[in-house]
Short mmCIF file of C-alpha atoms and ligand atoms in Angstrom, two decimals:
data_model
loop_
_atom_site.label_atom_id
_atom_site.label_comp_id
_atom_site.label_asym_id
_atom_site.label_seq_id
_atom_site.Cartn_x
_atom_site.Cartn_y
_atom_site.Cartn_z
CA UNK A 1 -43.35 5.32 -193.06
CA UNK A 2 -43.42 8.50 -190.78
CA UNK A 3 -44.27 10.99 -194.09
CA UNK A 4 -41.20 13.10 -193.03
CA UNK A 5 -38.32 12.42 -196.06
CA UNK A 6 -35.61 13.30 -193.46
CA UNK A 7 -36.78 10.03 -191.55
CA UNK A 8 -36.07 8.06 -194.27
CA UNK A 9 -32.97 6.44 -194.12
CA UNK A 10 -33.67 5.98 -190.50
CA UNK A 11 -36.69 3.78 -190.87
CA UNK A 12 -35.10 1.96 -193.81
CA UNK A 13 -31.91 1.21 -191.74
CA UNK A 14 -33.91 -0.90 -188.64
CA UNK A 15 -30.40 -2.27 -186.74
CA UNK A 16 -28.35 0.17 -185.50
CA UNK A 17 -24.98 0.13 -182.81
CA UNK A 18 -25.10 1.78 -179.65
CA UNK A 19 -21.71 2.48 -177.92
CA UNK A 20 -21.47 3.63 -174.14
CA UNK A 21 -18.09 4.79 -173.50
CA UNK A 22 -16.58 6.61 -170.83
CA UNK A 23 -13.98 6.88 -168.28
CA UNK A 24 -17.31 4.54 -165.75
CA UNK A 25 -15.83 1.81 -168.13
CA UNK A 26 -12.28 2.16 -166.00
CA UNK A 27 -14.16 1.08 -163.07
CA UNK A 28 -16.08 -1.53 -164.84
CA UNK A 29 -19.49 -1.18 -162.98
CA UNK A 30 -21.64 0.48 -165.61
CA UNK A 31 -22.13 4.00 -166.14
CA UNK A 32 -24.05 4.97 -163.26
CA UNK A 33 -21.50 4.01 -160.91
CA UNK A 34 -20.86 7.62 -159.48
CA UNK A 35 -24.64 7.82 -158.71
CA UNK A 36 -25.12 4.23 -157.49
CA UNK A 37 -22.08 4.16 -155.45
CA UNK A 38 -22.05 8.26 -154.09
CA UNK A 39 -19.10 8.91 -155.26
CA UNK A 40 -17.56 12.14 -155.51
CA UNK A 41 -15.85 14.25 -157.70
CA UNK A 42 -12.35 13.86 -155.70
CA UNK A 43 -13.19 9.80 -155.65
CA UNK A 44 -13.84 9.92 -159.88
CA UNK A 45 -10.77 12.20 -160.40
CA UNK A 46 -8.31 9.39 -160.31
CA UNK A 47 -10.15 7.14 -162.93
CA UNK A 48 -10.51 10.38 -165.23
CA UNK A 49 -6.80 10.77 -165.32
CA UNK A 50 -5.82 7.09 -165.31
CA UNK A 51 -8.36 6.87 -168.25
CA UNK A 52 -5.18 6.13 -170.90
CA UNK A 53 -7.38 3.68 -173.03
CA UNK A 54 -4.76 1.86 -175.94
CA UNK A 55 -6.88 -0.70 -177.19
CA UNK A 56 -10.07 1.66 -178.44
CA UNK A 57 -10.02 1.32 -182.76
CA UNK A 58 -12.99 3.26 -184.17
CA UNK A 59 -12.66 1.67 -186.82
CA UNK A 60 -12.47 -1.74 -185.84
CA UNK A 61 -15.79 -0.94 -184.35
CA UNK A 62 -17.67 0.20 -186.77
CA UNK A 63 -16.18 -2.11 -189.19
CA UNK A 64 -17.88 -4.65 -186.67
CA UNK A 65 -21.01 -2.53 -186.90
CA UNK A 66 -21.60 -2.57 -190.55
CA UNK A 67 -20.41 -6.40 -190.94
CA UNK A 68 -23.64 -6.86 -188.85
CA UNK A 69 -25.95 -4.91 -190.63
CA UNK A 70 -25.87 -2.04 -188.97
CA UNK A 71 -26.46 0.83 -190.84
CA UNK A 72 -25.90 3.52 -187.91
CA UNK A 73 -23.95 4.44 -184.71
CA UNK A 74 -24.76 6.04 -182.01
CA UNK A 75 -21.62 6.98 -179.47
CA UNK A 76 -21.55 8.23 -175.95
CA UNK A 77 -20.04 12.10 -176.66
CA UNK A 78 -20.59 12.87 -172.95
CA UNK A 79 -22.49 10.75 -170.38
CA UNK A 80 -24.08 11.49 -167.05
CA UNK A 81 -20.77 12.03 -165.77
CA UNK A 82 -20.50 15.35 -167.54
CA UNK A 83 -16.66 14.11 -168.57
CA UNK A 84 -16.54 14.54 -172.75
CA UNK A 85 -15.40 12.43 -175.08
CA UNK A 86 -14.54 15.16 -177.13
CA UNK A 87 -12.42 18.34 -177.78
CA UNK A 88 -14.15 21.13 -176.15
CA UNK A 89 -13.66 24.61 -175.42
CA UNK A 90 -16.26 25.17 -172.42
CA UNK A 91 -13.98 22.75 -170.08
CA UNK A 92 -11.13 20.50 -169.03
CA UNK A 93 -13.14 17.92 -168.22
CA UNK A 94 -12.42 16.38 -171.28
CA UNK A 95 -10.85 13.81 -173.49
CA UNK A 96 -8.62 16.26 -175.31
CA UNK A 97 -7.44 17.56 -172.49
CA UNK A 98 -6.61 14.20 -170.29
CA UNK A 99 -5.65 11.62 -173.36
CA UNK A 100 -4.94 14.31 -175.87
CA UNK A 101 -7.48 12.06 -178.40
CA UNK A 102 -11.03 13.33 -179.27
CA UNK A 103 -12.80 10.07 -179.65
CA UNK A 104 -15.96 11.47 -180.96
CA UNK A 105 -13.70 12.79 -183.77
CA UNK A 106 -12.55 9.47 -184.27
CA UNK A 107 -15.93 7.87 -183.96
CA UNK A 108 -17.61 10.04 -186.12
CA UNK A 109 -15.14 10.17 -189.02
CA UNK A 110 -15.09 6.09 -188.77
CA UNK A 111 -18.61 6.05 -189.44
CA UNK A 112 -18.55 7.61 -192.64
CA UNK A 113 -15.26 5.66 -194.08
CA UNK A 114 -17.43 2.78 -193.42
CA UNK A 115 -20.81 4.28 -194.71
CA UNK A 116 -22.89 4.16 -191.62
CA UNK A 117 -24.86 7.26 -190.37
CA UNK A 118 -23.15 9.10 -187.71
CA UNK A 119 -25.57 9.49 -184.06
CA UNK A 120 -24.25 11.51 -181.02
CA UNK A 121 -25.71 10.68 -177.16
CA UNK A 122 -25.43 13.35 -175.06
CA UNK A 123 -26.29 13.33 -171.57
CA UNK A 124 -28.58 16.57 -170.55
CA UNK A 125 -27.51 15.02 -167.14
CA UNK A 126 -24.26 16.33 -165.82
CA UNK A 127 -22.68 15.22 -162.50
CA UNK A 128 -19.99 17.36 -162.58
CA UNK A 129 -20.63 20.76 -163.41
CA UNK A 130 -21.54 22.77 -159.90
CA UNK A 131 -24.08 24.59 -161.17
CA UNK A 132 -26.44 20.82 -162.05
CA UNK A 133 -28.86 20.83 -159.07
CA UNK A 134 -27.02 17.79 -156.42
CA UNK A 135 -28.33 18.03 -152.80
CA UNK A 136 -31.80 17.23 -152.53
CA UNK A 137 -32.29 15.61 -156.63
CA UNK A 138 -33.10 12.29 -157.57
CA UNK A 139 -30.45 10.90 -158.46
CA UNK A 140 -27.30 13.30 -158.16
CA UNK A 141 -24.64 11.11 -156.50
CA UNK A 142 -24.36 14.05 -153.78
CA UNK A 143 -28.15 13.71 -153.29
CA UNK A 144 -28.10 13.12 -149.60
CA UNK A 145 -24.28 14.34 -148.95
CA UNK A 146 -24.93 16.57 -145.94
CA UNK A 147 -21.71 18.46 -147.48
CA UNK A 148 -23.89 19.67 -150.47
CA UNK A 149 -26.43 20.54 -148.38
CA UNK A 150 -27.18 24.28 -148.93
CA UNK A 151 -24.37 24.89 -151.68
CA UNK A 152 -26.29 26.96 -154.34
CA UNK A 153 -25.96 26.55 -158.05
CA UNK A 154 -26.57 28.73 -160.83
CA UNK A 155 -28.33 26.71 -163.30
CA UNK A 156 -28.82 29.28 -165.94
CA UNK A 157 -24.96 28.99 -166.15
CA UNK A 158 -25.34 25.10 -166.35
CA UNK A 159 -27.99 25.68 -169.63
CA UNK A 160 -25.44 27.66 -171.24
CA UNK A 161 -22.67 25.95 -170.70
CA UNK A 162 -24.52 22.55 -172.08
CA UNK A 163 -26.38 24.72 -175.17
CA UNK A 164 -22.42 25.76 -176.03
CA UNK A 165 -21.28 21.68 -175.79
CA UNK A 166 -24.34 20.81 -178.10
CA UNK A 167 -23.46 23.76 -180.26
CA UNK A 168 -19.60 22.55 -180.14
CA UNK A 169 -21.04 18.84 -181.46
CA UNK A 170 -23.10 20.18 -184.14
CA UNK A 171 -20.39 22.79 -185.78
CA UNK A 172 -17.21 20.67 -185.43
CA UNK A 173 -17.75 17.01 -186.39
CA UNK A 174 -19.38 17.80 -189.91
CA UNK A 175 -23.12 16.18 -190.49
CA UNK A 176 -24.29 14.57 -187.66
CA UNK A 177 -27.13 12.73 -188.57
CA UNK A 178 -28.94 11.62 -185.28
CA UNK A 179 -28.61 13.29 -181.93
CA UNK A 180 -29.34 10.95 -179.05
CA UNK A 181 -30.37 13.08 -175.56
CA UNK A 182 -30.78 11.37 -172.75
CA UNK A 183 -32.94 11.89 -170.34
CA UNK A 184 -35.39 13.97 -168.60
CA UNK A 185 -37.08 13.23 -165.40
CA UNK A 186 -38.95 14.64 -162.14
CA UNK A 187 -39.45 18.83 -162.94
CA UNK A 188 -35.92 18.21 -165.63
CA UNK A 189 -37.42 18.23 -168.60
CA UNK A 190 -38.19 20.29 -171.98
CA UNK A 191 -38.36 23.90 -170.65
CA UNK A 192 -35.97 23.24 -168.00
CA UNK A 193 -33.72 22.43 -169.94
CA UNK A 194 -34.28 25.20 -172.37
CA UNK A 195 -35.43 22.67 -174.68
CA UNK A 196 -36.87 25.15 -177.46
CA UNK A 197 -34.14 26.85 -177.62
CA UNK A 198 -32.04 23.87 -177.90
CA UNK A 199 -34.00 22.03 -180.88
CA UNK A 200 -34.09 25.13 -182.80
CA UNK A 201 -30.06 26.00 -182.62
CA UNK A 202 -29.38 21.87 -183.53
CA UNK A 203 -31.89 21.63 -186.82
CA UNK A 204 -30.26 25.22 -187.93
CA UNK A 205 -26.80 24.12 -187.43
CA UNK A 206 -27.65 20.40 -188.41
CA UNK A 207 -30.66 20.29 -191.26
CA UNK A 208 -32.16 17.00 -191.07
CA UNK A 209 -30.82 15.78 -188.20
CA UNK A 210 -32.98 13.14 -186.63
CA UNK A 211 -33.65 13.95 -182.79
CA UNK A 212 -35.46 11.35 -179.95
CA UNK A 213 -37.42 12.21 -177.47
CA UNK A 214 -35.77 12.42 -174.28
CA UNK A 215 -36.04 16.19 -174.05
CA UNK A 216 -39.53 15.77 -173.05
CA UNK A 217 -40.03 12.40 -171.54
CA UNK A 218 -37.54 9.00 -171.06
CA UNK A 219 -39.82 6.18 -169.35
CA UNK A 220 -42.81 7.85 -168.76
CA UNK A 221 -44.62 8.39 -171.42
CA UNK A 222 -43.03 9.21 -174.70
CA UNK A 223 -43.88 13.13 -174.42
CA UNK A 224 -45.62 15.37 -176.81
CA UNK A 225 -45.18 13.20 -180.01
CA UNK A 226 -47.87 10.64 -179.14
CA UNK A 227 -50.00 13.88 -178.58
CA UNK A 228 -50.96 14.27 -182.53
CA UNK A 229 -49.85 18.02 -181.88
CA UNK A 230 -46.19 17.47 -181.25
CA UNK A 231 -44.19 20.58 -179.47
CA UNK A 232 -40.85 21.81 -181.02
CA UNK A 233 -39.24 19.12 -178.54
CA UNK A 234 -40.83 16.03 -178.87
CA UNK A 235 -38.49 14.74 -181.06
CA UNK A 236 -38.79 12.35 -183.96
CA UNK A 237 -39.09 9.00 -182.92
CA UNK A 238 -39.52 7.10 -179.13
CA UNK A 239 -37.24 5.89 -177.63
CA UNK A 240 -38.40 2.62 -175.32
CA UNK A 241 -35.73 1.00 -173.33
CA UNK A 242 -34.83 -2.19 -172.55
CA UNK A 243 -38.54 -3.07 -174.25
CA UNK A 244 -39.88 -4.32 -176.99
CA UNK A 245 -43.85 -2.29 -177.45
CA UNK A 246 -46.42 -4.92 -177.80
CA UNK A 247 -48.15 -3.69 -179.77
CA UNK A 248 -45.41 -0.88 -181.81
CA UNK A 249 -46.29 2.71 -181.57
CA UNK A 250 -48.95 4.88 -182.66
CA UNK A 251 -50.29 8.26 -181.45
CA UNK A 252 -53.38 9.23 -180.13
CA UNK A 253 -54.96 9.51 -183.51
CA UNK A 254 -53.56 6.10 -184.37
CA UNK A 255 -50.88 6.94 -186.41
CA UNK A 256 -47.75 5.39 -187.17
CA UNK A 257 -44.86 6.95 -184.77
CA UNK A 258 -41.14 5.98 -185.22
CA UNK A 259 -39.49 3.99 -182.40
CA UNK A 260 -36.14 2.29 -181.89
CA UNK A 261 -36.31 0.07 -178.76
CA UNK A 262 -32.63 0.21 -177.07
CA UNK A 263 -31.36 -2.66 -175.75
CA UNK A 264 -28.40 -3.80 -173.89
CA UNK A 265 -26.18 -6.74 -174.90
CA UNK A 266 -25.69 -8.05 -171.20
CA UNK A 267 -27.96 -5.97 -168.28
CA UNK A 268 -25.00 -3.18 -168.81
CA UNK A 269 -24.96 -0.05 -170.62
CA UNK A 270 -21.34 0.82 -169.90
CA UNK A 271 -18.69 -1.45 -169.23
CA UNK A 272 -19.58 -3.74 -165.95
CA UNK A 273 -17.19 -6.77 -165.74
CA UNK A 274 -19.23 -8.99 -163.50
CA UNK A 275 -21.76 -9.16 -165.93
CA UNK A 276 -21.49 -12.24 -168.22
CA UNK A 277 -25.52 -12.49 -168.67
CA UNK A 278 -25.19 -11.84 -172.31
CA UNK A 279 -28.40 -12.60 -174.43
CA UNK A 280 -27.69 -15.24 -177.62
CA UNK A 281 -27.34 -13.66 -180.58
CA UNK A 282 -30.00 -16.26 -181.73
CA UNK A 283 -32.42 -13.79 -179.55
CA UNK A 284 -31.08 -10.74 -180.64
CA UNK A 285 -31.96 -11.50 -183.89
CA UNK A 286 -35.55 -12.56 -183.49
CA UNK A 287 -35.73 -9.55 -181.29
CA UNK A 288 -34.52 -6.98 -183.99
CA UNK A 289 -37.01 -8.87 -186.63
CA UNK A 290 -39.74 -8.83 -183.81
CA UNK A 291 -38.85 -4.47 -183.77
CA UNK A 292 -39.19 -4.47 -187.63
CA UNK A 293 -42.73 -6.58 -187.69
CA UNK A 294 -44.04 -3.98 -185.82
CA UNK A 295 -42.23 -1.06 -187.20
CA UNK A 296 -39.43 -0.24 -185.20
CA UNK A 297 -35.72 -0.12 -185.19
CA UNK A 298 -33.25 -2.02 -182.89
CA UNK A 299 -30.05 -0.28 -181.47
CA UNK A 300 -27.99 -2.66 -179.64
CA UNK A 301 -25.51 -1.85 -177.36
CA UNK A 302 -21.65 -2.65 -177.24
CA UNK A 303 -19.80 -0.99 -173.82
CA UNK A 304 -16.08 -1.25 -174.35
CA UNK A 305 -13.94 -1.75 -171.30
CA UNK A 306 -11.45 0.53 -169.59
CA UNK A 307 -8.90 0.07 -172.14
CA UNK A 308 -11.37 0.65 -175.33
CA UNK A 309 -11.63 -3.33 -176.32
CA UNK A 310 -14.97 -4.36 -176.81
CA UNK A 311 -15.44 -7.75 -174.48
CA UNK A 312 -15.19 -10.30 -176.68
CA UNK A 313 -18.58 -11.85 -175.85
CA UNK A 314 -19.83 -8.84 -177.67
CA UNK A 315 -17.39 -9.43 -180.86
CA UNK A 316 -18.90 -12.93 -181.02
CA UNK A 317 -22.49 -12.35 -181.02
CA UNK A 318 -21.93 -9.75 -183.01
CA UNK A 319 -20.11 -12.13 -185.74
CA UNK A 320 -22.85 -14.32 -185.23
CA UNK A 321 -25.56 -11.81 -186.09
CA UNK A 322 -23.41 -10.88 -189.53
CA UNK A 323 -23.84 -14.41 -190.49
CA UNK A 324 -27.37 -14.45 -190.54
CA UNK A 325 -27.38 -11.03 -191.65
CA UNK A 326 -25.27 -11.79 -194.64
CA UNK A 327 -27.81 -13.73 -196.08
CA UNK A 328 -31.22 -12.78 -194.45
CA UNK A 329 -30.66 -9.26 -194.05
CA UNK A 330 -32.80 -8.13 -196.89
CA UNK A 331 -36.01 -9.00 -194.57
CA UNK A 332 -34.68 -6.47 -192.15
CA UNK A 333 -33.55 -3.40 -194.16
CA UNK A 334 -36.23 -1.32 -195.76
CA UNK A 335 -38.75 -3.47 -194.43
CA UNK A 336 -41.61 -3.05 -191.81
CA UNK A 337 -45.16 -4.60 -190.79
CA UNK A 338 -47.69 -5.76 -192.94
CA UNK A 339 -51.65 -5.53 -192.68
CA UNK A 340 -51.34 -9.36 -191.40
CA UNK A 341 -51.16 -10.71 -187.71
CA UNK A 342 -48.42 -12.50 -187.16
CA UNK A 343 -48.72 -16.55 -187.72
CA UNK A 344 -48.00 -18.84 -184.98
CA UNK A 345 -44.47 -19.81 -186.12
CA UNK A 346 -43.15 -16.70 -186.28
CA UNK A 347 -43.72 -13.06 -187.95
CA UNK A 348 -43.89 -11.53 -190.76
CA UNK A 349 -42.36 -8.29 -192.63
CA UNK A 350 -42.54 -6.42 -195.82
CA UNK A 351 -41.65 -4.19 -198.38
CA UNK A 352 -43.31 -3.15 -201.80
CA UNK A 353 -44.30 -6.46 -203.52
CA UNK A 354 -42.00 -9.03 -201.00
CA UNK A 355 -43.49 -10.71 -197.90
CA UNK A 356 -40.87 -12.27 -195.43
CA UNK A 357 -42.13 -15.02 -193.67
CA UNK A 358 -40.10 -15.83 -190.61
CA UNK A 359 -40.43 -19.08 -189.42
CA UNK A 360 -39.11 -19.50 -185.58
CA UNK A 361 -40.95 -22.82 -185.07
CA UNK A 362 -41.12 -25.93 -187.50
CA UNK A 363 -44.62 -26.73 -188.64
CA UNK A 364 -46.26 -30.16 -188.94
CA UNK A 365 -46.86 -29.91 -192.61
CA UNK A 366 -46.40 -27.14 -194.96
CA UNK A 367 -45.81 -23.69 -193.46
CA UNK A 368 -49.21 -21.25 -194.26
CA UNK A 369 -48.43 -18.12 -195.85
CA UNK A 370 -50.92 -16.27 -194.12
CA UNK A 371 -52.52 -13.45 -196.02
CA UNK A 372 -51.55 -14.58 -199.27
CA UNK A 373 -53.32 -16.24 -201.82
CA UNK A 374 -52.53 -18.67 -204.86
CA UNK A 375 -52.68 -16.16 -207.55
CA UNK A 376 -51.12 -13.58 -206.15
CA UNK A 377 -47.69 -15.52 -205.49
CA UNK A 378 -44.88 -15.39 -207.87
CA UNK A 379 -42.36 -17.10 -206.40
CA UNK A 380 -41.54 -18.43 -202.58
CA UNK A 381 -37.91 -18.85 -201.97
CA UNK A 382 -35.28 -19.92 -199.22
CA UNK A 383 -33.86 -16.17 -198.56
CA UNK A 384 -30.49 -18.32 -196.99
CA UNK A 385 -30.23 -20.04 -200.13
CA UNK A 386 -31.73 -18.71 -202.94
CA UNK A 387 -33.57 -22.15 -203.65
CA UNK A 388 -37.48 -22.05 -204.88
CA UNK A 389 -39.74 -23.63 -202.08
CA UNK A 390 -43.24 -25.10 -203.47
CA UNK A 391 -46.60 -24.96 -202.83
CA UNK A 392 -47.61 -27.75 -201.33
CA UNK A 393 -50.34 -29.62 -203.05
CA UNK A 394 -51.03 -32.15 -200.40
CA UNK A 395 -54.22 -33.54 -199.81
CA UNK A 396 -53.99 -32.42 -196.59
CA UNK A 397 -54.30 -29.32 -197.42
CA UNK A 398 -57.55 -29.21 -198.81
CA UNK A 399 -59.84 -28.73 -195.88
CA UNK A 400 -58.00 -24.59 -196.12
CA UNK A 401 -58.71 -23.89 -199.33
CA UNK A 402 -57.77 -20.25 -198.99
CA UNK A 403 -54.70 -20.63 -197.55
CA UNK A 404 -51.44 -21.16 -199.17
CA UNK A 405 -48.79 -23.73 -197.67
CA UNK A 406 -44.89 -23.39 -198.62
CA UNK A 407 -43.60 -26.87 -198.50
CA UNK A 408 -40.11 -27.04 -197.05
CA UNK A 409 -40.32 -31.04 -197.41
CA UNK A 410 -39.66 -34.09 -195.76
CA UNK A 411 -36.86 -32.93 -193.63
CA UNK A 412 -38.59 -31.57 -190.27
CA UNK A 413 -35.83 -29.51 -188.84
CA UNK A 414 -35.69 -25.90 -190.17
CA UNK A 415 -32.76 -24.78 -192.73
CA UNK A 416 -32.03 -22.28 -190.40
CA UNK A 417 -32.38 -22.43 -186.24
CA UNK A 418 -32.61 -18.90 -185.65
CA UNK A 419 -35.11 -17.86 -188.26
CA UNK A 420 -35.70 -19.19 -191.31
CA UNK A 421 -37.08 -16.77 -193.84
CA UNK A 422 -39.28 -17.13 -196.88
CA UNK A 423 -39.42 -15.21 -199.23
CA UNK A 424 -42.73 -14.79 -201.21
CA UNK A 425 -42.48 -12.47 -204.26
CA UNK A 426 -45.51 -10.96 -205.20
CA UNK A 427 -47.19 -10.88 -208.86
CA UNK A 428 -47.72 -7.07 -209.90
CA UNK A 429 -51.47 -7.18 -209.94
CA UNK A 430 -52.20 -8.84 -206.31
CA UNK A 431 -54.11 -6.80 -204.03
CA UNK A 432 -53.15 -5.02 -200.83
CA UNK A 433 -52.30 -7.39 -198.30
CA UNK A 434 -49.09 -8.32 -199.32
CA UNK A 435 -48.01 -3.95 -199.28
CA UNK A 436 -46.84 -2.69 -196.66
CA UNK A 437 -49.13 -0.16 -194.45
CA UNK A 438 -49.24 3.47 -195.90
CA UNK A 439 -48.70 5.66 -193.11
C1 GLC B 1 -30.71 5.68 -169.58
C2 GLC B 1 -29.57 5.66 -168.68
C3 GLC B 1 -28.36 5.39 -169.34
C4 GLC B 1 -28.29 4.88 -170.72
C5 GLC B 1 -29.48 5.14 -171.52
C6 GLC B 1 -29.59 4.37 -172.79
O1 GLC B 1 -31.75 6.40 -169.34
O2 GLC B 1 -29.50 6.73 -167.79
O3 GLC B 1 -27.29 5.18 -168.57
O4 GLC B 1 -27.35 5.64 -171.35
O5 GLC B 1 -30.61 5.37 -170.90
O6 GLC B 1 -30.86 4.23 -173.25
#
């Protein structure tokens, strides 16, 4: 673990929800469709007040959430569109104002009638407010609009006027637990944003909140806490996208840093309704177990459509991850890697005196529990079932003396297609390599 107690639950928890919601959804081509498309203000205005959404239920998603074993939520409070999702006093531009509902209110106390930990993303990004540089940046969807050209902004107005939303978000929706920003790039980052500043006022208003790392870097790099002298805005854990790191994370000195890779259901943050190339949940699984063998979290991503109803492509894989997670879930909570490579079926995690040994691939013969000897095993078990697995005692065996083979007998297909896990209990006096790494 990271050594920081306020990281705890975090790195215990592994799976988390991501939800991008906004009125983008309305239009149904993901939430960067102002900036992809160039649209402006006066072509968005119409979505923002046709954004009515009946079918959105909190609780019905979070409920979904912590059926899959998802033990925190992160929700959109404001996206790059600068419209908020919330009840705020620095502008109209707002769900309060347009819908009369403050979602992140309703998001927020969800999450803690159904015991997850409660994440905000904000967007330091805002395409609305005048004063956010347009003509001439990277990606502002007036960029190149010859109508922008020369229209000057204030930006120190734009800081404030952000600070106060953040400020808003940590005062009014009692403890927030993780705060999601998102993202810097080009000369838009830490300082320019006032990040100091910013980090200081959120862990006074909100002790123990858990920040990322966005203020300082979003895909290039992962900013100052890789550095082994972190600033005051390098956040607590990395934040790789759409990636899972080869290899986990550690800084320069080697050291264990926390991640959670982010990861989209389909190719679509927000709501895009062309997009039906949704990953099996089969995958997602393996994925989130591949994140926890190397020490990471998984936050997967649901974007609700126009309306607030989740696409029900997402409600099924999301089922089918609760099944497995119902009974194999204990290899993914309060586990992470242990001080052996991974075997060629599969991977392996850990916690205290337990190995989990996740077979992806059927073996010819008895599966090797690598790392492990005889002695130091005192029971191997189907996690699905419950049922005790033996050591096999074949013959064949023999020429590996010091390796240990469960044998799941004569049937060759695995108990479980997406991952079958063993579970090898360890005997209180075995040595290290069943622990998991001390960091
Ligand atoms: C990005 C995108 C964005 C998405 C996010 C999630 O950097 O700008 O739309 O919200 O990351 O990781």
């Amino acid at each position: 673990m990271s050594g920081r107690d306020y990281m705890k639950w975090f790195e215990d928890a592994r799976f988390g929800m991501f939800v991008h919601w906004g009125v983008y959804a309305l239009i149904g081509r993901g939430e960067w469709v102002r900036s992809n498309e160039r649209m402006t203000a006066e072509e968005y205005l119409p979505y923002v007040e046709r954004f009515q959404p009946q079918s959105f239920d909190a609780d019905a998603i979070v409920s979904l959430a912590a059926k899959a074993g998802m033990k925190y939520l992160v929700f959109t409070a404001r996206h790059h569109d600068g419209y908020c999702m919330f009840d705020t006093e620095t502008t109209d531009y707002q769900s309060m104002h347009y819908t009369g509902r403050d979602f992140v209110r309703e998001m927020t106390d969800a999450c803690r009638r159904h015991g997850l930990k409660t994440g905000l993303y904000y967007s330091l990004i805002d395409w609305h407010h005048p004063d956010y540089p347009h003509y001439g940046d990277r990606i502002h969807p007036q960029r190149d609009d010859p109508a922008w050209k020369g229209v000057s902004h204030d930006f120190d107005r734009y800081l404030r006027f952000m600070h106060e939303q953040i400020r808003e978000l940590c005062t009014n929706y009692g403890k927030i637990d993780l705060l999601w920003l998102d993202y810097s790039y080009d000369n838009m980052r830490a300082e320019t944003w006032r990040g100091e500043q910013l980090v200081q006022m959120v862990r006074r208003l909100q002790p123990g909140i858990i920040l990322n790392n966005r203020l300082e870097a979003s895909g290039e790099g992962f900013g100052s806490l890789l550095s082994g002298s972190p600033a005051v805005t390098a956040g607590d854990f990395v934040s790789p996208e759409q990636i899972i790191p080869p290899q986990g994370i550690t800084d320069c000195r080697g050291r264990h840093v926390p991640w959670e890779a982010c990861v989209t259901m389909n190719n679509h943050w927000g709501y895009c309704a062309e997009d039906h190339y949704y990953k099996p949940a089969g995958m997602l699984i393996r994925k989130l177990v591949e994140c926890v063998s190397k020490n990471g979290n998984m936050i997967l991503n649901i974007g609700p459509d126009g309306d607030g109803a989740v696409p029900a492509e997402s409600i099924r894989i999301l089922e089918e991850i609760a099944g497995w997670m119902k009974h194999s879930g204990e290899s993914v909570h309060g586990c992470g890697a242990v001080p052996v490579g991974k075997p060629e079926y599969g991977r392996i995690t850990g916690r205290d005196d337990v190995l989990y040994y996740h077979v992806l691939e059927g073996m010819i013969g008895g599966v090797p529990l690598n790392g492990l000897k005889r002695e130091q095993i005192r029971k191997i078990t189907l996690l699905k079932t419950g049922e005790e697995i033996p050591v096999s005692d074949s013959w064949i065996t023999g020429n590996y003396p010091d390796l240990v083979f469960a044998d799941l007998g004569e049937d060759p297909r695995l108990p479980d297609d997406i991952d079958t896990v063993l579970r090898a209990e360890l005997t209180e006096t075995s040595d290290t390599p069943g622990k998991m790494v001390e960091y």
